[in-house]
């Protein structure tokens, strides 16, 4: 349930309410919005406890949340969440955010070259897998620990924040200083132990939709992170498995519209994994803007034919640059800036 706090209630009244909620055995999650303050209340409810809360000063209304996800839903926060990545970059606000880079960090030279050109083309966040979740154990698994210092060196040079996938709970600590955003991959969307631990870190988390997960599954997975106290979750639509074989997955563009309606969390689209083909990426990127996405995750490579992972879907420097130029009019038409 959520407690809608009376407008004009002072700080002390809100604090008393939060204490009361906790003393009744619930976990309170206060959300201080622009227009209203609400307290999301998690725990086993009884009519008696609801009656007590209803008599408390500052309570305007108590409403039940019928959806299986509570804290990530629009009921507790009607305006969109804006998540700060750094002082200069935030996601969910007026600026449309493009995160770009190679699928996997392969070497200092490769990551530095790609990072430089994606920055020049206007990307605001670098991406690159250090730990790769591969379908086959015989395939390249990423540079792993060895990749961290070289990414740190490139970040220092380029000056942009960095998103990277955390595949295992044991790597959260290891990646903490290099990752400005932790990425949870499609294969780990329902790794509840990982989600719970990421709920305790002071970094934003980007949660990718599992390839066979429903929109409601994704929102409930996000709830695992938020319920632990980390509100900074970004949702990512990256294509789902369908009968179609022309593309690697099928981009569910309607998921963007649905997620934006049902949740206050920012939504980004990864057209690269959705289609698996470089020539299709720019068109899907534009579709994502039109559907109301807050940003994109794009794979790029300076020599896609030699890429260790996902070369076929990686944009070259010139195609990435052209895509960014073409995108700006679409972003503007959507009321945003690139
Ligand atoms: C990735 O972003 O490199 C990746 C592995 O994506 P996904 O988890 O969506 O397959
Ligand atoms: Mn990839």
Tab-separated table of C-alpha atoms and ligand atoms in Angstrom:
chain	number	residue	atom	x	y	z
A	1	UNK	CA	0.000	0.000	0.000
A	2	UNK	CA	1.034	3.626	-0.236
A	3	UNK	CA	0.365	6.453	2.138
A	4	UNK	CA	-0.309	9.713	0.349
A	5	UNK	CA	0.956	12.457	2.622
A	6	UNK	CA	-1.143	15.626	2.937
A	7	UNK	CA	0.310	18.479	0.957
A	8	UNK	CA	1.776	20.979	3.379
A	9	UNK	CA	2.700	18.355	6.005
A	10	UNK	CA	5.978	19.406	7.635
A	11	UNK	CA	9.138	17.358	7.932
A	12	UNK	CA	8.422	16.301	11.509
A	13	UNK	CA	4.963	14.977	10.604
A	14	UNK	CA	6.458	12.924	7.776
A	15	UNK	CA	9.225	11.597	10.087
A	16	UNK	CA	6.635	10.587	12.702
A	17	UNK	CA	4.651	8.778	10.060
A	18	UNK	CA	7.712	6.906	8.829
A	19	UNK	CA	8.542	5.886	12.416
A	20	UNK	CA	4.991	4.687	12.964
A	21	UNK	CA	5.071	2.602	9.797
A	22	UNK	CA	8.329	0.993	10.955
A	23	UNK	CA	7.038	0.411	14.493
A	24	UNK	CA	4.109	-1.542	13.044
A	25	UNK	CA	6.586	-3.952	11.475
A	26	UNK	CA	6.543	-2.564	7.917
A	27	UNK	CA	9.429	-1.323	5.812
A	28	UNK	CA	8.770	2.298	4.828
A	29	UNK	CA	10.063	3.683	1.516
A	30	UNK	CA	9.447	7.429	1.484
A	31	UNK	CA	9.365	9.010	-1.960
A	32	UNK	CA	9.675	12.778	-2.038
A	33	UNK	CA	8.158	13.874	-5.342
A	34	UNK	CA	7.810	17.341	-6.769
A	35	UNK	CA	4.058	17.420	-6.288
A	36	UNK	CA	3.536	15.033	-3.409
A	37	UNK	CA	5.275	12.924	-0.825
A	38	UNK	CA	4.220	9.321	-0.542
A	39	UNK	CA	5.380	6.500	1.697
A	40	UNK	CA	5.369	3.092	0.112
A	41	UNK	CA	4.711	0.516	2.803
A	42	UNK	CA	6.034	-3.001	2.332
A	43	UNK	CA	5.019	-5.889	4.587
A	44	UNK	CA	2.131	-8.022	5.775
A	45	UNK	CA	-0.961	-5.817	6.179
A	46	UNK	CA	-3.884	-6.184	8.594
A	47	UNK	CA	-6.987	-4.029	8.788
A	48	UNK	CA	-6.050	-3.092	12.356
A	49	UNK	CA	-2.688	-1.676	11.266
A	50	UNK	CA	-4.281	0.213	8.380
A	51	UNK	CA	-6.829	1.706	10.805
A	52	UNK	CA	-4.014	2.927	13.072
A	53	UNK	CA	-2.166	4.527	10.159
A	54	UNK	CA	-5.327	6.187	8.893
A	55	UNK	CA	-5.647	8.140	12.153
A	56	UNK	CA	-2.084	9.499	11.993
A	57	UNK	CA	-1.563	13.220	11.360
A	58	UNK	CA	-0.405	13.984	7.838
A	59	UNK	CA	-2.159	11.026	6.206
A	60	UNK	CA	-4.273	12.112	3.277
A	61	UNK	CA	-5.116	8.673	1.950
A	62	UNK	CA	-3.979	5.061	2.054
A	63	UNK	CA	-4.292	3.144	-1.167
A	64	UNK	CA	-3.551	-0.505	-1.833
A	65	UNK	CA	-1.224	-1.397	-4.712
A	66	UNK	CA	-2.729	-4.311	-6.548
A	67	UNK	CA	0.145	-4.802	-8.998
A	68	UNK	CA	2.795	-7.409	-8.117
A	69	UNK	CA	5.467	-4.717	-8.323
A	70	UNK	CA	5.051	-1.855	-5.904
A	71	UNK	CA	8.023	0.494	-5.597
A	72	UNK	CA	8.828	0.730	-9.299
A	73	UNK	CA	5.228	1.449	-10.286
A	74	UNK	CA	3.638	4.772	-11.116
A	75	UNK	CA	1.312	4.508	-8.112
A	76	UNK	CA	4.117	5.487	-5.761
A	77	UNK	CA	5.678	8.045	-8.047
A	78	UNK	CA	3.735	9.684	-10.812
A	79	UNK	CA	6.608	11.678	-12.298
A	80	UNK	CA	9.519	9.961	-14.086
A	81	UNK	CA	12.647	9.223	-12.044
A	82	UNK	CA	15.799	11.005	-13.125
A	83	UNK	CA	18.917	9.041	-12.223
A	84	UNK	CA	22.228	10.831	-11.827
A	85	UNK	CA	25.158	8.886	-13.236
A	86	UNK	CA	27.725	11.615	-12.633
A	87	UNK	CA	27.474	15.353	-11.974
A	88	UNK	CA	27.264	15.889	-15.733
A	89	UNK	CA	25.179	12.932	-16.906
A	90	UNK	CA	21.736	11.853	-15.791
A	91	UNK	CA	19.146	9.639	-17.388
A	92	UNK	CA	15.380	9.996	-17.480
A	93	UNK	CA	15.385	13.785	-17.839
A	94	UNK	CA	15.458	16.110	-20.821
A	95	UNK	CA	18.624	14.721	-22.321
A	96	UNK	CA	18.500	11.578	-24.409
A	97	UNK	CA	21.434	9.389	-23.389
A	98	UNK	CA	23.481	7.265	-25.767
A	99	UNK	CA	25.731	4.611	-24.225
A	100	UNK	CA	28.107	3.144	-26.777
A	101	UNK	CA	31.210	1.023	-27.151
A	102	UNK	CA	32.309	-2.499	-27.939
A	103	UNK	CA	30.492	-5.617	-26.817
A	104	UNK	CA	33.720	-6.716	-25.107
A	105	UNK	CA	36.793	-4.787	-24.075
A	106	UNK	CA	39.550	-6.613	-25.996
A	107	UNK	CA	42.678	-4.501	-25.473
A	108	UNK	CA	43.742	-1.036	-24.392
A	109	UNK	CA	44.160	0.062	-28.038
A	110	UNK	CA	40.774	-1.267	-29.110
A	111	UNK	CA	38.870	0.270	-26.192
A	112	UNK	CA	40.690	3.573	-26.366
A	113	UNK	CA	40.128	3.962	-30.132
A	114	UNK	CA	36.433	3.097	-29.925
A	115	UNK	CA	35.852	5.253	-26.844
A	116	UNK	CA	37.417	8.258	-28.535
A	117	UNK	CA	35.226	8.046	-31.585
A	118	UNK	CA	31.983	7.374	-29.748
A	119	UNK	CA	32.691	10.392	-27.558
A	120	UNK	CA	33.432	12.553	-30.613
A	121	UNK	CA	30.166	11.431	-32.156
A	122	UNK	CA	28.226	12.507	-29.047
A	123	UNK	CA	27.866	9.427	-26.814
A	124	UNK	CA	27.624	10.357	-23.130
A	125	UNK	CA	28.420	6.952	-21.582
A	126	UNK	CA	30.957	4.291	-22.615
A	127	UNK	CA	30.013	0.635	-22.658
A	128	UNK	CA	32.251	-2.443	-22.721
A	129	UNK	CA	32.043	-5.960	-21.349
A	130	UNK	CA	34.869	-6.962	-19.012
A	131	UNK	CA	33.127	-10.153	-17.890
A	132	UNK	CA	31.127	-11.691	-20.735
A	133	UNK	CA	28.256	-14.140	-20.232
A	134	UNK	CA	28.736	-16.485	-23.211
A	135	UNK	CA	26.434	-19.232	-24.377
A	136	UNK	CA	29.425	-21.523	-24.884
A	137	UNK	CA	32.088	-21.968	-22.187
A	138	UNK	CA	34.631	-22.312	-25.022
A	139	UNK	CA	34.097	-18.751	-26.242
A	140	UNK	CA	35.941	-15.593	-25.125
A	141	UNK	CA	34.757	-14.763	-21.615
A	142	UNK	CA	36.119	-11.212	-21.531
A	143	UNK	CA	39.459	-9.960	-20.230
A	144	UNK	CA	38.060	-10.340	-16.711
A	145	UNK	CA	40.242	-8.890	-13.900
A	146	UNK	CA	42.919	-7.921	-16.423
A	147	UNK	CA	40.473	-5.626	-18.186
A	148	UNK	CA	39.891	-3.366	-15.191
A	149	UNK	CA	43.134	-1.311	-15.179
A	150	UNK	CA	42.990	-0.722	-18.901
A	151	UNK	CA	39.399	0.491	-18.720
A	152	UNK	CA	40.417	2.766	-15.852
A	153	UNK	CA	43.164	4.248	-18.020
A	154	UNK	CA	40.769	4.849	-20.932
A	155	UNK	CA	38.134	6.411	-18.658
A	156	UNK	CA	40.754	8.791	-17.347
A	157	UNK	CA	41.679	9.779	-20.921
A	158	UNK	CA	38.141	10.150	-22.235
A	159	UNK	CA	36.365	11.481	-19.159
A	160	UNK	CA	33.046	9.705	-19.666
A	161	UNK	CA	31.198	7.368	-17.278
A	162	UNK	CA	31.267	3.644	-17.990
A	163	UNK	CA	28.682	0.851	-17.903
A	164	UNK	CA	29.728	-2.780	-17.657
A	165	UNK	CA	28.049	-6.090	-16.947
A	166	UNK	CA	28.335	-7.818	-13.597
A	167	UNK	CA	27.788	-11.511	-14.199
A	168	UNK	CA	28.332	-12.800	-10.678
A	169	UNK	CA	27.712	-11.566	-7.132
A	170	UNK	CA	31.420	-12.165	-6.426
A	171	UNK	CA	32.406	-9.477	-8.948
A	172	UNK	CA	30.327	-6.609	-7.551
A	173	UNK	CA	33.145	-5.420	-5.296
A	174	UNK	CA	35.786	-5.909	-7.986
A	175	UNK	CA	33.893	-3.741	-10.487
A	176	UNK	CA	32.772	-1.124	-7.980
A	177	UNK	CA	35.379	1.508	-8.760
A	178	UNK	CA	35.390	1.118	-12.532
A	179	UNK	CA	31.632	0.799	-13.110
A	180	UNK	CA	29.525	3.952	-12.982
A	181	UNK	CA	26.528	1.779	-13.863
A	182	UNK	CA	26.280	-1.954	-13.213
A	183	UNK	CA	24.650	-3.804	-16.094
A	184	UNK	CA	22.628	-6.919	-15.367
A	185	UNK	CA	22.407	-8.957	-18.552
A	186	UNK	CA	19.373	-10.666	-20.035
A	187	UNK	CA	20.627	-14.042	-18.815
A	188	UNK	CA	20.753	-12.782	-15.241
A	189	UNK	CA	17.527	-10.790	-15.112
A	190	UNK	CA	16.074	-13.220	-12.591
A	191	UNK	CA	19.275	-13.924	-10.671
A	192	UNK	CA	17.630	-12.818	-7.456
A	193	UNK	CA	20.775	-13.140	-5.333
A	194	UNK	CA	22.592	-10.773	-7.706
A	195	UNK	CA	19.674	-8.326	-7.778
A	196	UNK	CA	19.444	-8.313	-3.983
A	197	UNK	CA	23.158	-7.546	-3.611
A	198	UNK	CA	22.937	-4.785	-6.223
A	199	UNK	CA	20.149	-3.310	-4.141
A	200	UNK	CA	22.747	-2.570	-1.484
A	201	UNK	CA	25.297	-0.732	-3.643
A	202	UNK	CA	25.620	3.009	-4.230
A	203	UNK	CA	25.624	2.737	-8.026
A	204	UNK	CA	22.852	2.771	-10.614
A	205	UNK	CA	21.886	-0.583	-12.080
A	206	UNK	CA	20.736	-1.150	-15.657
A	207	UNK	CA	18.541	-4.215	-15.816
A	208	UNK	CA	18.134	-5.875	-19.213
A	209	UNK	CA	14.964	-7.733	-20.018
A	210	UNK	CA	15.392	-11.495	-20.104
A	211	UNK	CA	14.915	-12.998	-23.533
A	212	UNK	CA	11.761	-14.824	-22.428
A	213	UNK	CA	10.650	-12.453	-19.706
A	214	UNK	CA	7.362	-10.591	-19.710
A	215	UNK	CA	7.171	-6.891	-18.964
A	216	UNK	CA	5.738	-7.748	-15.553
A	217	UNK	CA	8.651	-10.147	-14.884
A	218	UNK	CA	11.082	-7.324	-15.676
A	219	UNK	CA	9.327	-4.918	-13.328
A	220	UNK	CA	9.300	-7.474	-10.533
A	221	UNK	CA	13.015	-8.102	-11.073
A	222	UNK	CA	13.625	-4.343	-10.764
A	223	UNK	CA	11.621	-4.423	-7.542
A	224	UNK	CA	14.242	-6.808	-6.061
A	225	UNK	CA	16.873	-4.068	-6.396
A	226	UNK	CA	14.712	-1.176	-5.214
A	227	UNK	CA	13.293	-2.985	-2.188
A	228	UNK	CA	16.847	-3.243	-0.819
A	229	UNK	CA	17.250	0.530	-0.934
A	230	UNK	CA	18.820	1.214	-4.340
A	231	UNK	CA	16.260	3.317	-6.221
A	232	UNK	CA	18.506	3.909	-9.202
A	233	UNK	CA	17.389	1.287	-11.667
A	234	UNK	CA	17.277	1.747	-15.440
A	235	UNK	CA	15.245	-0.721	-17.488
A	236	UNK	CA	16.490	-1.975	-20.855
A	237	UNK	CA	14.511	-3.556	-23.679
A	238	UNK	CA	16.963	-5.651	-25.729
A	239	UNK	CA	14.700	-7.878	-27.809
A	240	UNK	CA	12.891	-11.077	-26.944
A	241	UNK	CA	12.857	-14.560	-28.440
A	242	UNK	CA	10.178	-15.111	-31.048
A	243	UNK	CA	9.716	-17.459	-34.018
A	244	UNK	CA	11.392	-14.881	-36.282
A	245	UNK	CA	14.825	-15.902	-37.564
A	246	UNK	CA	15.610	-12.864	-39.720
A	247	UNK	CA	16.804	-11.026	-36.622
A	248	UNK	CA	18.718	-12.269	-33.584
A	249	UNK	CA	15.768	-11.353	-31.330
A	250	UNK	CA	12.633	-9.292	-31.896
A	251	UNK	CA	12.684	-5.738	-30.590
A	252	UNK	CA	9.532	-5.328	-28.527
A	253	UNK	CA	8.999	-1.638	-29.126
A	254	UNK	CA	5.654	-1.783	-27.330
A	255	UNK	CA	7.549	-2.714	-24.159
A	256	UNK	CA	9.023	0.790	-24.112
A	257	UNK	CA	5.577	2.348	-24.206
A	258	UNK	CA	4.245	-0.058	-21.565
A	259	UNK	CA	7.239	0.328	-19.235
A	260	UNK	CA	7.029	4.109	-19.401
A	261	UNK	CA	3.341	3.939	-18.553
A	262	UNK	CA	3.538	1.440	-15.704
A	263	UNK	CA	6.852	2.475	-14.153
A	264	UNK	CA	8.604	5.707	-13.235
A	265	UNK	CA	12.021	4.192	-14.001
A	266	UNK	CA	13.996	5.311	-17.072
A	267	UNK	CA	13.849	2.998	-20.077
A	268	UNK	CA	16.590	2.475	-22.630
A	269	UNK	CA	16.670	0.355	-25.767
A	270	UNK	CA	19.473	-1.876	-27.010
A	271	UNK	CA	18.799	-2.270	-30.735
A	272	UNK	CA	22.144	-4.028	-31.265
A	273	UNK	CA	21.223	-7.228	-29.393
A	274	UNK	CA	17.606	-6.924	-30.494
A	275	UNK	CA	18.368	-7.297	-34.191
A	276	UNK	CA	21.934	-8.599	-34.334
A	277	UNK	CA	22.579	-6.766	-37.630
A	278	UNK	CA	24.492	-3.533	-38.022
A	279	UNK	CA	22.397	-2.248	-40.937
A	280	UNK	CA	19.189	-2.463	-38.939
A	281	UNK	CA	20.438	-0.703	-35.794
A	282	UNK	CA	19.976	2.962	-36.867
A	283	UNK	CA	16.319	2.473	-37.871
A	284	UNK	CA	15.505	0.686	-34.616
A	285	UNK	CA	17.293	3.429	-32.679
A	286	UNK	CA	14.954	5.979	-34.253
A	287	UNK	CA	11.952	3.802	-33.416
A	288	UNK	CA	13.126	3.729	-29.793
A	289	UNK	CA	13.198	7.527	-29.690
A	290	UNK	CA	9.701	7.698	-31.165
A	291	UNK	CA	8.393	5.193	-28.604
A	292	UNK	CA	9.574	7.393	-25.739
A	293	UNK	CA	12.819	5.739	-24.667
A	294	UNK	CA	15.205	7.726	-22.469
A	295	UNK	CA	18.320	6.422	-24.154
A	296	UNK	CA	20.106	3.779	-26.175
A	297	UNK	CA	22.783	1.130	-25.682
A	298	UNK	CA	24.726	0.644	-28.914
A	299	UNK	CA	27.558	-1.721	-29.816
A	300	UNK	CA	30.364	-0.316	-31.919
A	301	UNK	CA	33.732	-1.574	-33.153
A	302	UNK	CA	36.504	-0.038	-35.239
A	303	UNK	CA	37.111	-3.378	-36.982
A	304	UNK	CA	33.862	-5.358	-36.668
A	305	UNK	CA	35.183	-8.257	-38.810
A	306	UNK	CA	37.865	-8.877	-36.191
A	307	UNK	CA	35.658	-8.368	-33.114
A	308	UNK	CA	35.886	-11.163	-30.544
A	309	UNK	CA	32.154	-10.840	-29.831
A	310	UNK	CA	29.127	-9.503	-31.733
A	311	UNK	CA	30.929	-8.013	-34.735
A	312	UNK	CA	27.898	-8.467	-37.009
A	313	UNK	CA	25.824	-6.034	-34.955
A	314	UNK	CA	28.567	-3.512	-34.237
A	315	UNK	CA	28.524	-0.132	-35.952
A	316	UNK	CA	31.733	1.198	-37.451
A	317	UNK	CA	32.932	4.714	-36.530
A	318	UNK	CA	31.374	6.192	-39.646
A	319	UNK	CA	28.024	4.405	-39.343
A	320	UNK	CA	27.820	5.324	-35.653
A	321	UNK	CA	28.596	8.939	-36.438
A	322	UNK	CA	25.954	9.045	-39.159
A	323	UNK	CA	23.399	7.425	-36.889
A	324	UNK	CA	24.050	10.064	-34.208
A	325	UNK	CA	23.646	12.869	-36.730
A	326	UNK	CA	20.413	11.413	-38.099
A	327	UNK	CA	19.090	10.781	-34.613
A	328	UNK	CA	19.301	14.346	-33.417
A	329	UNK	CA	16.235	15.537	-35.390
A	330	UNK	CA	14.222	12.589	-34.050
A	331	UNK	CA	15.333	13.313	-30.485
A	332	UNK	CA	14.335	16.959	-30.905
A	333	UNK	CA	10.949	15.970	-32.328
A	334	UNK	CA	10.457	13.831	-29.214
A	335	UNK	CA	11.021	16.936	-27.075
A	336	UNK	CA	14.477	16.003	-25.894
A	337	UNK	CA	18.079	16.973	-26.576
A	338	UNK	CA	20.917	14.685	-27.539
B	1	LIG	C1	25.621	-7.114	-23.752
B	1	LIG	O1	25.071	-6.019	-23.583
B	1	LIG	O2	26.796	-7.202	-24.138
B	1	LIG	C2	24.872	-8.363	-23.536
B	1	LIG	C3	25.481	-9.506	-23.262
B	1	LIG	O3	23.546	-8.193	-23.672
B	1	LIG	P1	22.308	-9.157	-23.269
B	1	LIG	O4	22.456	-9.463	-21.811
B	1	LIG	O5	21.127	-8.298	-23.575
B	1	LIG	O6	22.380	-10.371	-24.139
B	2	LIG	MN1	27.098	-7.974	-27.168
